[in-house]
Structures are given as C-alpha cells and as structure tokens.
Short mmCIF file of C-alpha atoms in Angstrom, two decimals:
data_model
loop_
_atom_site.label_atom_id
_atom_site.label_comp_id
_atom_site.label_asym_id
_atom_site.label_seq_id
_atom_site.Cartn_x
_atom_site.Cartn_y
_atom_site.Cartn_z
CA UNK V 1 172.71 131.11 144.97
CA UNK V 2 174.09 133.18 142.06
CA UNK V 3 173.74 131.27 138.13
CA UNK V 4 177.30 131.72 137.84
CA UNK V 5 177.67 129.80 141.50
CA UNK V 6 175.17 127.31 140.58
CA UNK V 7 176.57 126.75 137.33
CA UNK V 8 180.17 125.78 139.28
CA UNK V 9 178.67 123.59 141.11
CA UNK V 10 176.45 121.81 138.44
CA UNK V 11 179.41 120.82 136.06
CA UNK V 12 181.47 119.60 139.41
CA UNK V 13 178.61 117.03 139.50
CA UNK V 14 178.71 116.26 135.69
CA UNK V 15 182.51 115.73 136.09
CA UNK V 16 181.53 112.74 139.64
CA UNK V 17 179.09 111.89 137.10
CA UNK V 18 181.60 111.15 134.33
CA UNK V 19 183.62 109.86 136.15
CA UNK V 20 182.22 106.76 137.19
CA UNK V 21 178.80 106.40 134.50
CA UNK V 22 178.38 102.97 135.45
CA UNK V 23 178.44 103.67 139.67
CA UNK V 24 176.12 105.75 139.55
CA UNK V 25 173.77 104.71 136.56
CA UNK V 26 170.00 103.61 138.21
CA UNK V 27 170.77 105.17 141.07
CA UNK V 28 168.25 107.78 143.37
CA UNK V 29 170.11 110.58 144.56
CA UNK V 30 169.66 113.40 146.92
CA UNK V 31 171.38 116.87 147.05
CA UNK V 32 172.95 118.48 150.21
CA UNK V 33 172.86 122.05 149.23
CA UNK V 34 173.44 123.68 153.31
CA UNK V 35 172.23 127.11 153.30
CA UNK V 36 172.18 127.78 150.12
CA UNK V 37 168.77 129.06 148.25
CA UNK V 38 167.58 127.56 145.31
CA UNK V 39 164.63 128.12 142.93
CA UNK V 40 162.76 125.81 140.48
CA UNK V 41 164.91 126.32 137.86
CA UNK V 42 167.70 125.62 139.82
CA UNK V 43 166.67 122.42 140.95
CA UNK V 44 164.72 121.44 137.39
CA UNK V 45 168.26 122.06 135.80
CA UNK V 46 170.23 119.37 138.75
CA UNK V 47 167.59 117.00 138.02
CA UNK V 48 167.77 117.40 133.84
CA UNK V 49 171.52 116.63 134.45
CA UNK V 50 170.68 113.88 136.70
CA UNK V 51 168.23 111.94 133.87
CA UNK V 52 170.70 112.67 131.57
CA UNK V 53 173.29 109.68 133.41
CA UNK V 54 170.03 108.00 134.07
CA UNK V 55 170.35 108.98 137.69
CA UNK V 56 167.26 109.99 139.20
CA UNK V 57 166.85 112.79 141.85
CA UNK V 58 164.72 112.00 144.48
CA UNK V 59 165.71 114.88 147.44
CA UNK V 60 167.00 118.06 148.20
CA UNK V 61 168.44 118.37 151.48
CA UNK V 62 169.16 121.92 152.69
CA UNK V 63 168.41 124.59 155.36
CA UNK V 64 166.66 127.36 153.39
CA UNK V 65 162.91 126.97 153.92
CA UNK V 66 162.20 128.68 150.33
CA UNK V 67 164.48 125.86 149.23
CA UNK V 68 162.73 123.45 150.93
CA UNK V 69 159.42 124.25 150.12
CA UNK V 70 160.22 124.89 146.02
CA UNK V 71 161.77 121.02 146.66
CA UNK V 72 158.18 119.79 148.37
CA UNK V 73 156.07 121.48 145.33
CA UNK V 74 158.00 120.04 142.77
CA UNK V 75 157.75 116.88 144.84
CA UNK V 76 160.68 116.03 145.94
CA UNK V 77 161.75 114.88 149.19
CA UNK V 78 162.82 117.94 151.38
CA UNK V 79 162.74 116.53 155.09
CA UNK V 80 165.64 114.73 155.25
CA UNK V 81 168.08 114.37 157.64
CA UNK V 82 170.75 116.85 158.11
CA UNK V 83 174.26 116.45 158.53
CA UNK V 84 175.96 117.45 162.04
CA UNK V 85 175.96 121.23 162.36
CA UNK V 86 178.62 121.52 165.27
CA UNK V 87 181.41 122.56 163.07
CA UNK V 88 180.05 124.98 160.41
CA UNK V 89 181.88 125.44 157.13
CA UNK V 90 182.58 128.55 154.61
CA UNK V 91 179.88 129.33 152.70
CA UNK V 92 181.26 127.62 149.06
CA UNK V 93 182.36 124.51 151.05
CA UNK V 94 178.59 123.01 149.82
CA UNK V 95 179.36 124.29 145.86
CA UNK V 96 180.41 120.51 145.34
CA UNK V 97 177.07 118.77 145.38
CA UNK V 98 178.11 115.50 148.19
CA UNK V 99 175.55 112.67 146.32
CA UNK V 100 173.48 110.95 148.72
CA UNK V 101 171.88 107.69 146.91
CA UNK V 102 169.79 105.84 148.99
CA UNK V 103 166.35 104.49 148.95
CA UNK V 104 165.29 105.83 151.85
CA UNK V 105 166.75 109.00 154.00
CA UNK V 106 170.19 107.84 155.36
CA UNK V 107 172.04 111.12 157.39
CA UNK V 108 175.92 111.40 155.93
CA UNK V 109 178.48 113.46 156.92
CA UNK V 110 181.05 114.03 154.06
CA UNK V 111 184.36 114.70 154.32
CA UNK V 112 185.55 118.47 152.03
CA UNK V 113 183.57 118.70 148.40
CA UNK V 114 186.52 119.42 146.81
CA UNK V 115 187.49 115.50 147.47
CA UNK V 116 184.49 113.77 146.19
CA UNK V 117 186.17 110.31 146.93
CA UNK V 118 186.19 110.70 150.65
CA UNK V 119 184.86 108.79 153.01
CA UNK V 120 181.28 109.07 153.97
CA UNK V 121 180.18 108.11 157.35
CA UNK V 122 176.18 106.98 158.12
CA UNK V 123 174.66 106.84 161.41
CA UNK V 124 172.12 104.76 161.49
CA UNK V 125 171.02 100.90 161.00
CA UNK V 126 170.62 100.23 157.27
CA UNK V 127 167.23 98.02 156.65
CA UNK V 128 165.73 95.90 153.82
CA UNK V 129 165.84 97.91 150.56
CA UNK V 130 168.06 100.46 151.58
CA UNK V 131 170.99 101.67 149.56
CA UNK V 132 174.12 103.56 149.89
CA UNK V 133 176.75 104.31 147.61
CA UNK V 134 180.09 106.65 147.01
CA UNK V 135 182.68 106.31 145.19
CA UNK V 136 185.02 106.65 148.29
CA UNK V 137 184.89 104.67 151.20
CA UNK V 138 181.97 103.93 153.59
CA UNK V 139 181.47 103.91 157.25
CA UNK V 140 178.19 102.77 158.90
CA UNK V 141 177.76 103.16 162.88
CA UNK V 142 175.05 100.34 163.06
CA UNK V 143 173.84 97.30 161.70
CA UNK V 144 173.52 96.56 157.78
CA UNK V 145 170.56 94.29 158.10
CA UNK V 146 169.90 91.80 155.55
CA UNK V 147 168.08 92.73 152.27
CA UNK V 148 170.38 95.88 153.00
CA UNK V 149 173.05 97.09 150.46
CA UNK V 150 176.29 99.22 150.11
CA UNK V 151 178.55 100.22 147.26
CA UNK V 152 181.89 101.61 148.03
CA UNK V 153 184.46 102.43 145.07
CA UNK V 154 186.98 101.72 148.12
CA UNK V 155 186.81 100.02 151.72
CA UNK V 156 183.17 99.64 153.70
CA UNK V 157 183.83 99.33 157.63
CA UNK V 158 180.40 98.84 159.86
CA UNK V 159 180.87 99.06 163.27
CA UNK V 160 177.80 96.27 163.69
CA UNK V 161 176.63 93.92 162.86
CA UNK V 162 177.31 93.04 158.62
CA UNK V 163 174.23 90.61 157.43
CA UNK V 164 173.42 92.69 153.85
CA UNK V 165 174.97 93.22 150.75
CA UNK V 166 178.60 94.45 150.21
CA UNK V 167 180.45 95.24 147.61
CA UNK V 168 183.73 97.32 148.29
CA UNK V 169 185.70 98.60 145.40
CA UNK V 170 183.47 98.83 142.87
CA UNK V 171 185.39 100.52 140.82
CA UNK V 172 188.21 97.79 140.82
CA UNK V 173 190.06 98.91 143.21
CA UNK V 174 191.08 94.98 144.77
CA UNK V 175 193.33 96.13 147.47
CA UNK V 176 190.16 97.41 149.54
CA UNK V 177 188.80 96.12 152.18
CA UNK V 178 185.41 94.96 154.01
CA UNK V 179 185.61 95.19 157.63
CA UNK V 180 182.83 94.50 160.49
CA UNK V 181 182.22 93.87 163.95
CA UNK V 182 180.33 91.19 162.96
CA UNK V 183 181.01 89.62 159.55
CA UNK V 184 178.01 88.12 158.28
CA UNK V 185 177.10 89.10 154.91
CA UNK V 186 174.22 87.96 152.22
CA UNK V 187 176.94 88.71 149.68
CA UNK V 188 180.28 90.48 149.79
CA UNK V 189 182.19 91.48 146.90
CA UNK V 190 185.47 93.16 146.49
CA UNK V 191 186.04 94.43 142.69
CA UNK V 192 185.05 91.35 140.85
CA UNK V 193 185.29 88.85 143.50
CA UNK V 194 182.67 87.83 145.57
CA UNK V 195 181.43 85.35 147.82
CA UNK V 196 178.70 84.10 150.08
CA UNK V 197 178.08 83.49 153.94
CA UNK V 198 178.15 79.48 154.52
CA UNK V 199 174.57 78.59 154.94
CA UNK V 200 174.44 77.28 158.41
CA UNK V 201 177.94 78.49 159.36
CA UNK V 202 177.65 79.73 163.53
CA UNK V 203 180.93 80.88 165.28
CA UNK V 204 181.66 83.06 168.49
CA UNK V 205 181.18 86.86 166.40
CA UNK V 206 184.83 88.30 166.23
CA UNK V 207 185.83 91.43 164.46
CA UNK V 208 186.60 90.36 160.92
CA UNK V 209 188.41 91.90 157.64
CA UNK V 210 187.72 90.62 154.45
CA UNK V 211 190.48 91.21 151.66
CA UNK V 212 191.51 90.04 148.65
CA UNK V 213 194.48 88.02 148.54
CA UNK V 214 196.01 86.73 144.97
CA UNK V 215 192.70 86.98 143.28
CA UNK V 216 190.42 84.85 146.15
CA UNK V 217 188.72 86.82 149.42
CA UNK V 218 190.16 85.97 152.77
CA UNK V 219 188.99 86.77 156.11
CA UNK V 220 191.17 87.56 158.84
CA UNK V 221 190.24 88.60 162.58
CA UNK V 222 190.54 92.10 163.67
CA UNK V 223 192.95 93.09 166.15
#
C-alpha cells in the first residue's frame, strides 16, 4: 500500500478514534487490511496511533502473506479469521480500517468502511472472556455464553441464546434495543440503564426485546 494510501486510511481511524475516546479506551483491537501489503513501519505506525487512545493492537488480519508474516515477527496475531470472500470489493473499499476488539479471534463481516457505524455481524458462539464492540449495532449468530460481553453504541440482536453481558447504546443512544432468542443475560444495559436476570427466574424461552421505556428497561416478546 502506497504512504499516501496508508496515510488516508490511518487518520480515518484517528477520526473512529476521536470520536468515541471513551468506547474504545482499554480496548484490544485487530486490523482487517484485505489484500493490501503492509510493512513494519506500516503496522508500527497503526499501533503508535493505537497506544496513543490507549487502545492496544493485538492483530492484523489480511490476505498478503508478506503482511502476515511482518504481523507474526513483530508478534502480533496474524491467523485470524477472515471475513466471507463470496462478494469481493474494490480495492480502496478496506482504506477504512473496520476495528475488530475482541479478546480472542471473533470473524466479522462489516458493512461499507466509509460507514463506520454499521452493523457488524459475528458468527460464532461468544465464550467466557470474550469481547466485542462497535460503535454501530451488533449481530451474533450463536450463543453469548455467560462471562461473555458485547458493547454496541446502538442495538445488539443474538440469534441464541443471551446469558453474558450486554450493553446496547453505549454511547447514549436510549432508543436502542437488546433483542434475543433467548433473553437471559448476566447484565444488560441500555445507555445508562441496566438491570439484572432474576436469580432463580425459569420461564418457557420466548423471543424477547428489551427497550427502554420512560427511563426503566422493559421486555416485550418477539413477534
């Protein structure tokens, strides 16, 4: 990838990274570069910018083997999953950087880079300790298992079962919602509300939607 290219594409990130400090501030993020090649200095001057918002990069997730193997030597995490390759894209459709930030590989598909606040979509079960967040909504086909957690700056739908950690716009956005097939969360939390599963609480499992209503959570069934 040319400096000037790279360059582009850095201060996009800077600008998701102003943008919401506090989102993303702790987290461990991987890269999806695609096809593009990158060399140390490339990737030293992502992950600079990275400690910078006290974000830490953990993975680069591309195509290129000399990509790849200038991520392994400098010791980050280059096998991870890659997104669906049925429906290629023009080559400056990566320039925008999607953030993965997880604590363990999670495959995403993104919607465009030029809309960083789309929805991301994971396939897979989430376990204990893992973490995803965007600042757009979230969709996981599979199960968010307890000791799980997701961070959505708008609505988090699982289409599984919901026993984790929740918490759907994060960035106060109170008219999002938290929908599952099966609504049983550690802790859910939309904006600054939140609220707990019922210890002991056992009911036939319904679709759900949880939704905040004049400043308290409701639940509702799905239809």
């Amino acid at each position: 990838m040319g400096s000037g290219a790279w360059h582009t594409a850095l201060a996009a990130l800077e600008a998701r990274l102003l943008a919401a400090p506090e989102f993303f501030k702790g987290a461990r993020v991987a890269l999806l570069v695609g096809h593009h090649q990158l060399v140390e200095a490339d990737m030293r001057a992502a992950r600079d910018l990275l400690a910078q918002h006290d974000v830490l990069l953990w993975g680069i997730s591309g195509d290129d083997e000399e990509t790849q193997h200038v991520a392994a030597v400098m010791g980050l995490d280059a096998e991870l999953p890659q997104r669906d390759r049925a429906k290629p894209r023009p080559a400056d459709a990566e320039l925008g950087l999607p953030i993965e930030t997880a604590s363990a590989a999670t495959p995403l598909e993104s919607a465009p880079a030029d809309d960083p606040e789309a929805g991301l979509v994971a396939r897979r079960t989430l376990r204990s300790g893992q973490q995803l967040r965007h600042p757009g909504s979230i969709t996981v086909i599979g199960d968010v298992n307890p000791g799980a957690e997701i961070v959505a700056g708008g609505d988090i739908v699982v289409w599984g079962k919901l026993r984790g950690t929740v918490h759907a716009g994060a960035t106060g956005n109170e008219t999002a919602v938290v929908c599952a097939l099966v609504l049983a969360p550690t802790q859910l939390r939309i904006a600054q509300y939140f609220a707990r599963s019922p210890e002991g609480r056992r009911r036939k499992p319904t679709p759900e939607v949880a939704r905040c209503v004049r400043a308290k959570l409701w639940l509702s069934r799905g239809k």
